[in-house]
Amino acid sequence: MLKGFKTRPKNFYGYIRSLQTVKDAATVLQKPDSSLTTTDEETAEVLKNQYQKIFVTNITGGIADGPSIENVSYGSSKVLHKLQRMRTDGSPGPDGLHPMVLVICAASVAEPLAIMFQESFQSAILPSDWKSANIVPIFKQGDKTDPNNYRPVSLTSVPCKIVESIIKDSITTFLEQNHIISYSQHGFTKGRSCLANLLESLEQWTHALDNRYCMDILYLDYRKAFDSVPRQCLIHKLSTLGCQGKLLLWVKSFLYNRKMRVGVRGSYSSWFDMLSGIFQGSVLGPILFLLYVNKLPSWILSSIKMFADDSKVWSH
């Protein structure tokens, strides 16, 4: 029986599953020379090389004035609240610290964690464990031997996710109060959804057809959306939209000097640097991506609706 539980918890089996290595990853992948991998280590290396190709070089952007947010507070009560609401069936990051441990010890570790988080924010320095990730390759569709058909999902440090969650709450409140997120965006936004996106689009299309117009509709999707975001451009866009001061410095430190490795059934590739993009699986990732593409609707002359990186543009 797990220490700290008098009876077996309801999510006991979820906890056990999270300790096991993902089993749905491919056993065999095709290498560049068309031969097939023979070990899990080779499979992990092939996936690592595939994910490295996604990264792009940085480009610059502009900076503008406007409402800004610079500071985030980390009180022990706020940290305790996050710990108590944390899922216990998740997976640990490279540091091996499981969320169930933090939930069981929430009352004892809340204050030390709050001090650590505040110090990290004030100095804009993140521990190296917070900047590393184990990549779980998730099969999407198509040929299972093709490395292109596996989505990289990051397993990162649980304490870092708590920091990200607190920062995300502050940024989200700031964005809502100042109406910064484009009304065309429906992904990862409060009060909007995929269904709302579809219903709003359908209403406009139906109105046009009722007035005997023809419709031209173009569907757009970013290739490797999260992984190919140029960081320097993202930092400038964040500054333009009001993220400044110590908050901007912390986010910049969060994005840079990251490393990852690919895991396949307990076997890992060598570590490699993440040269661009945002971790898929991070808490801050979705909101940072929304801010990166936030100005897109203002550049499009036709009508547009977005759901994160998926967009549809139409005209009649």
PDB file of C-alpha atoms in Angstrom:
ATOM      1  CA  MET A   1       0.000   0.000   0.000  1.00  0.00           C
ATOM      2  CA  LEU A   2       1.218   3.526  -0.795  1.00  0.00           C
ATOM      3  CA  LYS A   3       2.529   5.356   2.231  1.00  0.00           C
ATOM      4  CA  GLY A   4       0.180   8.120   3.323  1.00  0.00           C
ATOM      5  CA  PHE A   5      -3.004   6.306   2.244  1.00  0.00           C
ATOM      6  CA  LYS A   6      -4.992   4.193   4.692  1.00  0.00           C
ATOM      7  CA  THR A   7      -6.892   2.616   1.812  1.00  0.00           C
ATOM      8  CA  ARG A   8      -6.146   2.245  -1.857  1.00  0.00           C
ATOM      9  CA  PRO A   9      -6.931   5.599  -3.542  1.00  0.00           C
ATOM     10  CA  LYS A  10      -9.397   5.755  -6.399  1.00  0.00           C
ATOM     11  CA  ASN A  11      -6.665   6.858  -8.764  1.00  0.00           C
ATOM     12  CA  PHE A  12      -4.247   4.142  -7.599  1.00  0.00           C
ATOM     13  CA  TYR A  13      -4.134   2.471 -10.998  1.00  0.00           C
ATOM     14  CA  GLY A  14      -3.639   5.828 -12.711  1.00  0.00           C
ATOM     15  CA  TYR A  15      -0.673   6.358 -10.404  1.00  0.00           C
ATOM     16  CA  ILE A  16       0.811   2.972 -11.324  1.00  0.00           C
ATOM     17  CA  ARG A  17       0.252   3.603 -15.042  1.00  0.00           C
ATOM     18  CA  SER A  18       2.038   6.938 -14.802  1.00  0.00           C
ATOM     19  CA  LEU A  19       5.113   5.178 -13.418  1.00  0.00           C
ATOM     20  CA  GLN A  20       5.264   2.893 -16.436  1.00  0.00           C
ATOM     21  CA  THR A  21       6.911   3.925 -19.657  1.00  0.00           C
ATOM     22  CA  VAL A  22       4.556   4.630 -22.539  1.00  0.00           C
ATOM     23  CA  LYS A  23       3.902   1.381 -24.384  1.00  0.00           C
ATOM     24  CA  ASP A  24       2.238   2.638 -27.547  1.00  0.00           C
ATOM     25  CA  ALA A  25       5.430   4.038 -29.082  1.00  0.00           C
ATOM     26  CA  ALA A  26       6.745   2.283 -32.151  1.00  0.00           C
ATOM     27  CA  THR A  27       9.190  -0.597 -31.777  1.00  0.00           C
ATOM     28  CA  VAL A  28      10.603  -0.071 -35.255  1.00  0.00           C
ATOM     29  CA  LEU A  29      11.183   3.144 -37.211  1.00  0.00           C
ATOM     30  CA  GLN A  30      12.732   3.802 -40.592  1.00  0.00           C
ATOM     31  CA  LYS A  31      16.187   5.419 -40.506  1.00  0.00           C
ATOM     32  CA  PRO A  32      17.460   7.937 -43.134  1.00  0.00           C
ATOM     33  CA  ASP A  33      19.263   5.115 -44.975  1.00  0.00           C
ATOM     34  CA  SER A  34      15.885   3.272 -45.267  1.00  0.00           C
ATOM     35  CA  SER A  35      16.978   0.541 -42.844  1.00  0.00           C
ATOM     36  CA  LEU A  36      14.884  -0.137 -39.747  1.00  0.00           C
ATOM     37  CA  THR A  37      15.832   0.388 -36.122  1.00  0.00           C
ATOM     38  CA  THR A  38      16.603  -2.724 -34.109  1.00  0.00           C
ATOM     39  CA  THR A  39      16.641  -1.373 -30.542  1.00  0.00           C
ATOM     40  CA  ASP A  40      14.648   1.116 -28.487  1.00  0.00           C
ATOM     41  CA  GLU A  41      17.788   3.265 -28.173  1.00  0.00           C
ATOM     42  CA  GLU A  42      18.005   3.538 -31.982  1.00  0.00           C
ATOM     43  CA  THR A  43      14.292   4.360 -32.169  1.00  0.00           C
ATOM     44  CA  ALA A  44      14.717   7.136 -29.592  1.00  0.00           C
ATOM     45  CA  GLU A  45      17.696   8.577 -31.497  1.00  0.00           C
ATOM     46  CA  VAL A  46      15.760   8.583 -34.796  1.00  0.00           C
ATOM     47  CA  LEU A  47      12.899  10.467 -33.144  1.00  0.00           C
ATOM     48  CA  LYS A  48      15.368  12.893 -31.546  1.00  0.00           C
ATOM     49  CA  ASN A  49      16.900  13.689 -34.952  1.00  0.00           C
ATOM     50  CA  GLN A  50      13.422  14.156 -36.421  1.00  0.00           C
ATOM     51  CA  TYR A  51      12.367  16.624 -33.710  1.00  0.00           C
ATOM     52  CA  GLN A  52      15.615  18.596 -34.082  1.00  0.00           C
ATOM     53  CA  LYS A  53      14.737  19.374 -37.723  1.00  0.00           C
ATOM     54  CA  ILE A  54      11.682  21.351 -36.593  1.00  0.00           C
ATOM     55  CA  PHE A  55      13.598  24.189 -34.946  1.00  0.00           C
ATOM     56  CA  VAL A  56      13.924  27.521 -36.741  1.00  0.00           C
ATOM     57  CA  THR A  57      16.224  30.509 -36.356  1.00  0.00           C
ATOM     58  CA  ASN A  58      15.121  33.637 -34.541  1.00  0.00           C
ATOM     59  CA  ILE A  59      13.712  36.749 -36.182  1.00  0.00           C
ATOM     60  CA  THR A  60      13.019  40.117 -34.602  1.00  0.00           C
ATOM     61  CA  GLY A  61       9.794  41.961 -33.914  1.00  0.00           C
ATOM     62  CA  GLY A  62       8.639  45.358 -32.691  1.00  0.00           C
ATOM     63  CA  ILE A  63       7.882  46.761 -29.251  1.00  0.00           C
ATOM     64  CA  ALA A  64       4.947  49.045 -28.473  1.00  0.00           C
ATOM     65  CA  ASP A  65       3.506  50.846 -25.443  1.00  0.00           C
ATOM     66  CA  GLY A  66       0.245  49.961 -23.705  1.00  0.00           C
ATOM     67  CA  PRO A  67      -1.150  48.347 -20.532  1.00  0.00           C
ATOM     68  CA  SER A  68       1.456  46.124 -18.924  1.00  0.00           C
ATOM     69  CA  ILE A  69       1.939  43.400 -16.346  1.00  0.00           C
ATOM     70  CA  GLU A  70       5.319  43.044 -14.651  1.00  0.00           C
ATOM     71  CA  ASN A  71       4.977  41.180 -11.338  1.00  0.00           C
ATOM     72  CA  VAL A  72       3.428  37.956 -10.051  1.00  0.00           C
ATOM     73  CA  SER A  73       3.028  37.066  -6.350  1.00  0.00           C
ATOM     74  CA  TYR A  74       3.633  33.593  -4.906  1.00  0.00           C
ATOM     75  CA  GLY A  75       1.963  33.397  -1.505  1.00  0.00           C
ATOM     76  CA  SER A  76       2.029  30.084   0.369  1.00  0.00           C
ATOM     77  CA  SER A  77      -1.788  29.957   0.347  1.00  0.00           C
ATOM     78  CA  LYS A  78      -1.808  30.290  -3.432  1.00  0.00           C
ATOM     79  CA  VAL A  79       0.781  27.519  -3.797  1.00  0.00           C
ATOM     80  CA  LEU A  80      -1.147  25.307  -1.362  1.00  0.00           C
ATOM     81  CA  HIS A  81      -4.317  25.825  -3.376  1.00  0.00           C
ATOM     82  CA  LYS A  82      -2.509  24.738  -6.560  1.00  0.00           C
ATOM     83  CA  LEU A  83      -1.045  21.672  -4.833  1.00  0.00           C
ATOM     84  CA  GLN A  84      -4.409  20.571  -3.459  1.00  0.00           C
ATOM     85  CA  ARG A  85      -6.020  20.797  -6.895  1.00  0.00           C
ATOM     86  CA  MET A  86      -3.237  18.973  -8.702  1.00  0.00           C
ATOM     87  CA  ARG A  87      -3.967  15.671 -10.446  1.00  0.00           C
ATOM     88  CA  THR A  88      -2.138  12.771  -8.838  1.00  0.00           C
ATOM     89  CA  ASP A  89      -2.219  10.419 -11.831  1.00  0.00           C
ATOM     90  CA  GLY A  90       0.132  12.516 -13.961  1.00  0.00           C
ATOM     91  CA  SER A  91       3.698  11.634 -14.857  1.00  0.00           C
ATOM     92  CA  PRO A  92       6.873  13.091 -13.333  1.00  0.00           C
ATOM     93  CA  GLY A  93       9.500  14.951 -15.322  1.00  0.00           C
ATOM     94  CA  PRO A  94      13.222  14.154 -15.554  1.00  0.00           C
ATOM     95  CA  ASP A  95      13.641  15.075 -11.869  1.00  0.00           C
ATOM     96  CA  GLY A  96      11.501  12.049 -10.936  1.00  0.00           C
ATOM     97  CA  LEU A  97       9.327  14.030  -8.501  1.00  0.00           C
ATOM     98  CA  HIS A  98       5.817  12.579  -8.793  1.00  0.00           C
ATOM     99  CA  PRO A  99       2.769  14.864  -8.306  1.00  0.00           C
ATOM    100  CA  MET A 100       1.268  12.438  -5.794  1.00  0.00           C
ATOM    101  CA  VAL A 101       4.199  13.109  -3.435  1.00  0.00           C
ATOM    102  CA  LEU A 102       3.561  16.855  -3.566  1.00  0.00           C
ATOM    103  CA  VAL A 103      -0.171  16.408  -3.011  1.00  0.00           C
ATOM    104  CA  ILE A 104       0.381  14.199   0.044  1.00  0.00           C
ATOM    105  CA  CYS A 105       2.904  16.662   1.492  1.00  0.00           C
ATOM    106  CA  ALA A 106       1.101  19.823   0.320  1.00  0.00           C
ATOM    107  CA  ALA A 107       0.719  21.415   3.757  1.00  0.00           C
ATOM    108  CA  SER A 108       4.413  20.944   4.537  1.00  0.00           C
ATOM    109  CA  VAL A 109       5.956  21.973   1.227  1.00  0.00           C
ATOM    110  CA  ALA A 110       3.685  24.895   0.263  1.00  0.00           C
ATOM    111  CA  GLU A 111       5.697  27.580   2.092  1.00  0.00           C
ATOM    112  CA  PRO A 112       9.188  26.357   1.007  1.00  0.00           C
ATOM    113  CA  LEU A 113       7.969  26.095  -2.582  1.00  0.00           C
ATOM    114  CA  ALA A 114       6.471  29.605  -2.413  1.00  0.00           C
ATOM    115  CA  ILE A 115       9.844  30.980  -1.266  1.00  0.00           C
ATOM    116  CA  MET A 116      11.621  29.091  -4.039  1.00  0.00           C
ATOM    117  CA  PHE A 117       9.155  30.303  -6.674  1.00  0.00           C
ATOM    118  CA  GLN A 118       9.430  33.926  -5.549  1.00  0.00           C
ATOM    119  CA  GLU A 119      13.230  33.771  -5.613  1.00  0.00           C
ATOM    120  CA  SER A 120      13.183  32.239  -9.094  1.00  0.00           C
ATOM    121  CA  PHE A 121      10.854  34.972 -10.340  1.00  0.00           C
ATOM    122  CA  GLN A 122      12.829  37.841  -8.800  1.00  0.00           C
ATOM    123  CA  SER A 123      16.147  36.591 -10.187  1.00  0.00           C
ATOM    124  CA  ALA A 124      14.760  35.243 -13.501  1.00  0.00           C
ATOM    125  CA  ILE A 125      16.762  32.060 -12.877  1.00  0.00           C
ATOM    126  CA  LEU A 126      15.235  28.609 -13.272  1.00  0.00           C
ATOM    127  CA  PRO A 127      16.819  25.383 -11.960  1.00  0.00           C
ATOM    128  CA  SER A 128      18.202  23.189 -14.733  1.00  0.00           C
ATOM    129  CA  ASP A 129      15.657  20.463 -13.888  1.00  0.00           C
ATOM    130  CA  TRP A 130      12.887  22.915 -14.759  1.00  0.00           C
ATOM    131  CA  LYS A 131      14.365  23.392 -18.232  1.00  0.00           C
ATOM    132  CA  SER A 132      14.637  19.738 -19.178  1.00  0.00           C
ATOM    133  CA  ALA A 133      11.995  17.363 -20.490  1.00  0.00           C
ATOM    134  CA  ASN A 134      11.443  13.747 -21.358  1.00  0.00           C
ATOM    135  CA  ILE A 135       9.733  13.499 -24.733  1.00  0.00           C
ATOM    136  CA  VAL A 136       7.005  10.901 -25.161  1.00  0.00           C
ATOM    137  CA  PRO A 137       6.367  10.194 -28.880  1.00  0.00           C
ATOM    138  CA  ILE A 138       2.611   9.878 -29.450  1.00  0.00           C
ATOM    139  CA  PHE A 139       1.537   8.173 -32.678  1.00  0.00           C
ATOM    140  CA  LYS A 140      -0.866  10.258 -34.769  1.00  0.00           C
ATOM    141  CA  GLN A 141      -1.735   8.390 -37.962  1.00  0.00           C
ATOM    142  CA  GLY A 142      -0.231   6.823 -41.055  1.00  0.00           C
ATOM    143  CA  ASP A 143       2.834   4.611 -41.343  1.00  0.00           C
ATOM    144  CA  LYS A 144       4.084   3.601 -37.886  1.00  0.00           C
ATOM    145  CA  THR A 145       7.671   3.315 -39.172  1.00  0.00           C
ATOM    146  CA  ASP A 146       7.720   6.984 -40.260  1.00  0.00           C
ATOM    147  CA  PRO A 147       9.160   9.272 -37.519  1.00  0.00           C
ATOM    148  CA  ASN A 148       7.120  12.186 -38.951  1.00  0.00           C
ATOM    149  CA  ASN A 149       3.952  10.540 -37.656  1.00  0.00           C
ATOM    150  CA  TYR A 150       4.817  10.922 -33.974  1.00  0.00           C
ATOM    151  CA  ARG A 151       3.874  14.000 -31.953  1.00  0.00           C
ATOM    152  CA  PRO A 152       6.419  15.015 -29.270  1.00  0.00           C
ATOM    153  CA  VAL A 153       4.765  15.563 -25.878  1.00  0.00           C
ATOM    154  CA  SER A 154       6.956  16.824 -23.048  1.00  0.00           C
ATOM    155  CA  LEU A 155       7.010  15.527 -19.489  1.00  0.00           C
ATOM    156  CA  THR A 156       8.423  18.370 -17.418  1.00  0.00           C
ATOM    157  CA  SER A 157       9.111  19.103 -13.756  1.00  0.00           C
ATOM    158  CA  VAL A 158       5.950  19.213 -11.623  1.00  0.00           C
ATOM    159  CA  PRO A 159       7.108  22.141  -9.409  1.00  0.00           C
ATOM    160  CA  CYS A 160       7.788  24.145 -12.583  1.00  0.00           C
ATOM    161  CA  LYS A 161       4.247  23.420 -13.742  1.00  0.00           C
ATOM    162  CA  ILE A 162       2.946  24.970 -10.522  1.00  0.00           C
ATOM    163  CA  VAL A 163       4.976  28.131 -11.207  1.00  0.00           C
ATOM    164  CA  GLU A 164       3.682  28.184 -14.782  1.00  0.00           C
ATOM    165  CA  SER A 165       0.103  27.792 -13.577  1.00  0.00           C
ATOM    166  CA  ILE A 166       0.366  30.786 -11.218  1.00  0.00           C
ATOM    167  CA  ILE A 167       1.959  32.919 -13.946  1.00  0.00           C
ATOM    168  CA  LYS A 168      -0.668  31.784 -16.457  1.00  0.00           C
ATOM    169  CA  ASP A 169      -3.473  32.851 -14.094  1.00  0.00           C
ATOM    170  CA  SER A 170      -1.962  36.328 -13.748  1.00  0.00           C
ATOM    171  CA  ILE A 171      -1.414  36.728 -17.505  1.00  0.00           C
ATOM    172  CA  THR A 172      -4.922  35.456 -18.296  1.00  0.00           C
ATOM    173  CA  THR A 173      -6.506  37.925 -15.865  1.00  0.00           C
ATOM    174  CA  PHE A 174      -4.488  40.765 -17.409  1.00  0.00           C
ATOM    175  CA  LEU A 175      -5.500  39.746 -20.949  1.00  0.00           C
ATOM    176  CA  GLU A 176      -9.196  39.501 -20.032  1.00  0.00           C
ATOM    177  CA  GLN A 177      -9.271  42.824 -18.206  1.00  0.00           C
ATOM    178  CA  ASN A 178      -7.672  44.628 -21.154  1.00  0.00           C
ATOM    179  CA  HIS A 179      -9.458  42.653 -23.901  1.00  0.00           C
ATOM    180  CA  ILE A 180      -6.184  41.827 -25.600  1.00  0.00           C
ATOM    181  CA  ILE A 181      -6.919  38.380 -27.070  1.00  0.00           C
ATOM    182  CA  SER A 182      -8.511  38.668 -30.502  1.00  0.00           C
ATOM    183  CA  TYR A 183     -12.241  37.966 -30.608  1.00  0.00           C
ATOM    184  CA  SER A 184     -11.564  35.642 -33.542  1.00  0.00           C
ATOM    185  CA  GLN A 185      -9.583  33.320 -31.253  1.00  0.00           C
ATOM    186  CA  HIS A 186     -11.530  30.490 -29.606  1.00  0.00           C
ATOM    187  CA  GLY A 187      -8.728  28.179 -28.438  1.00  0.00           C
ATOM    188  CA  PHE A 188      -7.690  28.042 -24.761  1.00  0.00           C
ATOM    189  CA  THR A 189      -9.882  31.042 -23.920  1.00  0.00           C
ATOM    190  CA  LYS A 190     -12.537  31.333 -21.228  1.00  0.00           C
ATOM    191  CA  GLY A 191     -16.119  31.366 -22.492  1.00  0.00           C
ATOM    192  CA  ARG A 192     -15.176  30.219 -25.997  1.00  0.00           C
ATOM    193  CA  SER A 193     -14.839  26.767 -27.461  1.00  0.00           C
ATOM    194  CA  CYS A 194     -14.583  24.737 -30.629  1.00  0.00           C
ATOM    195  CA  LEU A 195     -18.395  24.541 -30.684  1.00  0.00           C
ATOM    196  CA  ALA A 196     -18.740  28.334 -30.425  1.00  0.00           C
ATOM    197  CA  ASN A 197     -16.235  28.681 -33.270  1.00  0.00           C
ATOM    198  CA  LEU A 198     -18.287  26.365 -35.486  1.00  0.00           C
ATOM    199  CA  LEU A 199     -21.630  27.950 -34.623  1.00  0.00           C
ATOM    200  CA  GLU A 200     -20.422  31.514 -35.305  1.00  0.00           C
ATOM    201  CA  SER A 201     -18.929  30.446 -38.634  1.00  0.00           C
ATOM    202  CA  LEU A 202     -22.040  28.497 -39.634  1.00  0.00           C
ATOM    203  CA  GLU A 203     -24.273  31.472 -38.858  1.00  0.00           C
ATOM    204  CA  GLN A 204     -22.278  33.776 -41.151  1.00  0.00           C
ATOM    205  CA  TRP A 205     -22.067  31.195 -43.931  1.00  0.00           C
ATOM    206  CA  THR A 206     -25.797  30.473 -43.759  1.00  0.00           C
ATOM    207  CA  HIS A 207     -26.605  34.184 -43.889  1.00  0.00           C
ATOM    208  CA  ALA A 208     -24.437  34.597 -46.999  1.00  0.00           C
ATOM    209  CA  LEU A 209     -25.993  31.591 -48.736  1.00  0.00           C
ATOM    210  CA  ASP A 210     -29.503  32.832 -47.899  1.00  0.00           C
ATOM    211  CA  ASN A 211     -28.579  36.033 -49.745  1.00  0.00           C
ATOM    212  CA  ARG A 212     -27.504  33.990 -52.809  1.00  0.00           C
ATOM    213  CA  TYR A 213     -23.759  34.481 -52.355  1.00  0.00           C
ATOM    214  CA  CYS A 214     -21.201  31.796 -53.070  1.00  0.00           C
ATOM    215  CA  MET A 215     -18.616  31.052 -50.390  1.00  0.00           C
ATOM    216  CA  ASP A 216     -14.856  30.579 -50.706  1.00  0.00           C
ATOM    217  CA  ILE A 217     -13.389  29.035 -47.545  1.00  0.00           C
ATOM    218  CA  LEU A 218      -9.696  28.434 -46.889  1.00  0.00           C
ATOM    219  CA  TYR A 219      -8.517  26.214 -44.024  1.00  0.00           C
ATOM    220  CA  LEU A 220      -5.053  26.905 -42.589  1.00  0.00           C
ATOM    221  CA  ASP A 221      -2.898  24.881 -40.201  1.00  0.00           C
ATOM    222  CA  TYR A 222       0.592  25.734 -38.944  1.00  0.00           C
ATOM    223  CA  ARG A 223       3.191  23.077 -39.599  1.00  0.00           C
ATOM    224  CA  LYS A 224       4.740  22.019 -36.247  1.00  0.00           C
ATOM    225  CA  ALA A 225       3.053  25.046 -34.690  1.00  0.00           C
ATOM    226  CA  PHE A 226       4.381  25.011 -31.123  1.00  0.00           C
ATOM    227  CA  ASP A 227       7.841  23.719 -32.023  1.00  0.00           C
ATOM    228  CA  SER A 228       8.641  26.249 -34.752  1.00  0.00           C
ATOM    229  CA  VAL A 229       7.831  29.502 -32.898  1.00  0.00           C
ATOM    230  CA  PRO A 230      10.902  31.817 -33.087  1.00  0.00           C
ATOM    231  CA  ARG A 231      11.628  32.734 -29.485  1.00  0.00           C
ATOM    232  CA  GLN A 232      13.087  36.191 -30.043  1.00  0.00           C
ATOM    233  CA  CYS A 233      10.027  37.131 -32.066  1.00  0.00           C
ATOM    234  CA  LEU A 234       7.776  35.705 -29.334  1.00  0.00           C
ATOM    235  CA  ILE A 235       9.568  37.752 -26.662  1.00  0.00           C
ATOM    236  CA  HIS A 236       9.067  40.949 -28.691  1.00  0.00           C
ATOM    237  CA  LYS A 237       5.401  40.137 -29.219  1.00  0.00           C
ATOM    238  CA  LEU A 238       4.929  39.545 -25.487  1.00  0.00           C
ATOM    239  CA  SER A 239       6.499  42.922 -24.789  1.00  0.00           C
ATOM    240  CA  THR A 240       4.249  44.526 -27.394  1.00  0.00           C
ATOM    241  CA  LEU A 241       1.176  43.054 -25.733  1.00  0.00           C
ATOM    242  CA  GLY A 242       2.153  44.222 -22.214  1.00  0.00           C
ATOM    243  CA  CYS A 243       4.301  41.504 -20.610  1.00  0.00           C
ATOM    244  CA  GLN A 244       7.277  43.447 -19.303  1.00  0.00           C
ATOM    245  CA  GLY A 245       9.694  43.792 -16.401  1.00  0.00           C
ATOM    246  CA  LYS A 246      10.521  40.769 -14.279  1.00  0.00           C
ATOM    247  CA  LEU A 247       7.703  38.751 -15.843  1.00  0.00           C
ATOM    248  CA  LEU A 248       9.189  39.128 -19.312  1.00  0.00           C
ATOM    249  CA  LEU A 249      12.671  38.259 -18.016  1.00  0.00           C
ATOM    250  CA  TRP A 250      11.358  35.114 -16.313  1.00  0.00           C
ATOM    251  CA  VAL A 251       9.468  33.967 -19.421  1.00  0.00           C
ATOM    252  CA  LYS A 252      12.592  34.576 -21.507  1.00  0.00           C
ATOM    253  CA  SER A 253      14.649  32.470 -19.103  1.00  0.00           C
ATOM    254  CA  PHE A 254      11.891  29.841 -19.214  1.00  0.00           C
ATOM    255  CA  LEU A 255      12.097  29.632 -23.018  1.00  0.00           C
ATOM    256  CA  TYR A 256      15.865  29.590 -23.518  1.00  0.00           C
ATOM    257  CA  ASN A 257      18.574  26.990 -22.805  1.00  0.00           C
ATOM    258  CA  ARG A 258      16.162  24.075 -22.677  1.00  0.00           C
ATOM    259  CA  LYS A 259      17.097  20.478 -23.359  1.00  0.00           C
ATOM    260  CA  MET A 260      15.174  17.301 -23.982  1.00  0.00           C
ATOM    261  CA  ARG A 261      15.539  13.622 -24.664  1.00  0.00           C
ATOM    262  CA  VAL A 262      13.236  11.073 -26.259  1.00  0.00           C
ATOM    263  CA  GLY A 263      12.116   8.075 -24.233  1.00  0.00           C
ATOM    264  CA  VAL A 264      10.901   4.784 -25.706  1.00  0.00           C
ATOM    265  CA  ARG A 265       9.930   2.091 -23.163  1.00  0.00           C
ATOM    266  CA  GLY A 266      12.592   3.071 -20.653  1.00  0.00           C
ATOM    267  CA  SER A 267      15.348   3.660 -23.231  1.00  0.00           C
ATOM    268  CA  TYR A 268      16.401   7.266 -23.876  1.00  0.00           C
ATOM    269  CA  SER A 269      18.155   9.166 -26.616  1.00  0.00           C
ATOM    270  CA  SER A 270      21.028  11.504 -25.828  1.00  0.00           C
ATOM    271  CA  TRP A 271      20.122  14.986 -24.587  1.00  0.00           C
ATOM    272  CA  PHE A 272      19.729  17.692 -27.226  1.00  0.00           C
ATOM    273  CA  ASP A 273      19.043  21.435 -27.145  1.00  0.00           C
ATOM    274  CA  MET A 274      15.644  22.893 -27.955  1.00  0.00           C
ATOM    275  CA  LEU A 275      16.542  25.733 -30.327  1.00  0.00           C
ATOM    276  CA  SER A 276      13.064  27.157 -30.934  1.00  0.00           C
ATOM    277  CA  GLY A 277       9.446  26.773 -29.978  1.00  0.00           C
ATOM    278  CA  ILE A 278       7.440  26.059 -26.845  1.00  0.00           C
ATOM    279  CA  PHE A 279       7.201  22.729 -25.055  1.00  0.00           C
ATOM    280  CA  GLN A 280       4.074  20.790 -25.960  1.00  0.00           C
ATOM    281  CA  GLY A 281       2.746  19.718 -22.589  1.00  0.00           C
ATOM    282  CA  SER A 282       3.832  22.831 -20.694  1.00  0.00           C
ATOM    283  CA  VAL A 283       1.239  24.909 -18.823  1.00  0.00           C
ATOM    284  CA  LEU A 284       2.347  28.248 -20.290  1.00  0.00           C
ATOM    285  CA  GLY A 285       2.693  26.917 -23.835  1.00  0.00           C
ATOM    286  CA  PRO A 286      -0.912  27.444 -25.050  1.00  0.00           C
ATOM    287  CA  ILE A 287      -1.258  31.034 -23.788  1.00  0.00           C
ATOM    288  CA  LEU A 288       2.173  31.984 -25.179  1.00  0.00           C
ATOM    289  CA  PHE A 289       1.201  30.604 -28.572  1.00  0.00           C
ATOM    290  CA  LEU A 290      -2.097  32.531 -28.554  1.00  0.00           C
ATOM    291  CA  LEU A 291      -0.169  35.746 -27.944  1.00  0.00           C
ATOM    292  CA  TYR A 292       2.258  34.877 -30.742  1.00  0.00           C
ATOM    293  CA  VAL A 293      -0.553  34.589 -33.339  1.00  0.00           C
ATOM    294  CA  ASN A 294      -2.832  37.211 -31.763  1.00  0.00           C
ATOM    295  CA  LYS A 295      -2.311  39.841 -34.500  1.00  0.00           C
ATOM    296  CA  LEU A 296      -3.095  37.466 -37.390  1.00  0.00           C
ATOM    297  CA  PRO A 297      -6.798  38.495 -37.709  1.00  0.00           C
ATOM    298  CA  SER A 298      -5.782  42.156 -38.101  1.00  0.00           C
ATOM    299  CA  TRP A 299      -3.647  41.224 -41.128  1.00  0.00           C
ATOM    300  CA  ILE A 300      -6.451  39.297 -42.874  1.00  0.00           C
ATOM    301  CA  LEU A 301      -8.919  41.296 -44.959  1.00  0.00           C
ATOM    302  CA  SER A 302     -11.469  38.472 -45.098  1.00  0.00           C
ATOM    303  CA  SER A 303     -13.451  36.989 -42.213  1.00  0.00           C
ATOM    304  CA  ILE A 304     -11.460  34.634 -39.980  1.00  0.00           C
ATOM    305  CA  LYS A 305     -12.043  32.302 -37.042  1.00  0.00           C
ATOM    306  CA  MET A 306      -9.219  30.640 -35.118  1.00  0.00           C
ATOM    307  CA  PHE A 307      -8.826  27.771 -32.695  1.00  0.00           C
ATOM    308  CA  ALA A 308      -5.207  27.966 -31.506  1.00  0.00           C
ATOM    309  CA  ASP A 309      -3.162  27.203 -34.654  1.00  0.00           C
ATOM    310  CA  ASP A 310      -6.152  26.095 -36.766  1.00  0.00           C
ATOM    311  CA  SER A 311      -7.738  28.908 -38.791  1.00  0.00           C
ATOM    312  CA  LYS A 312     -10.400  29.264 -41.435  1.00  0.00           C
ATOM    313  CA  VAL A 313     -10.704  32.283 -43.707  1.00  0.00           C
ATOM    314  CA  TRP A 314     -13.696  32.956 -45.927  1.00  0.00           C
ATOM    315  CA  SER A 315     -15.175  35.466 -48.328  1.00  0.00           C
ATOM    316  CA  HIS A 316     -18.317  35.637 -50.458  1.00  0.00           C
TER     317      HIS A 316
END
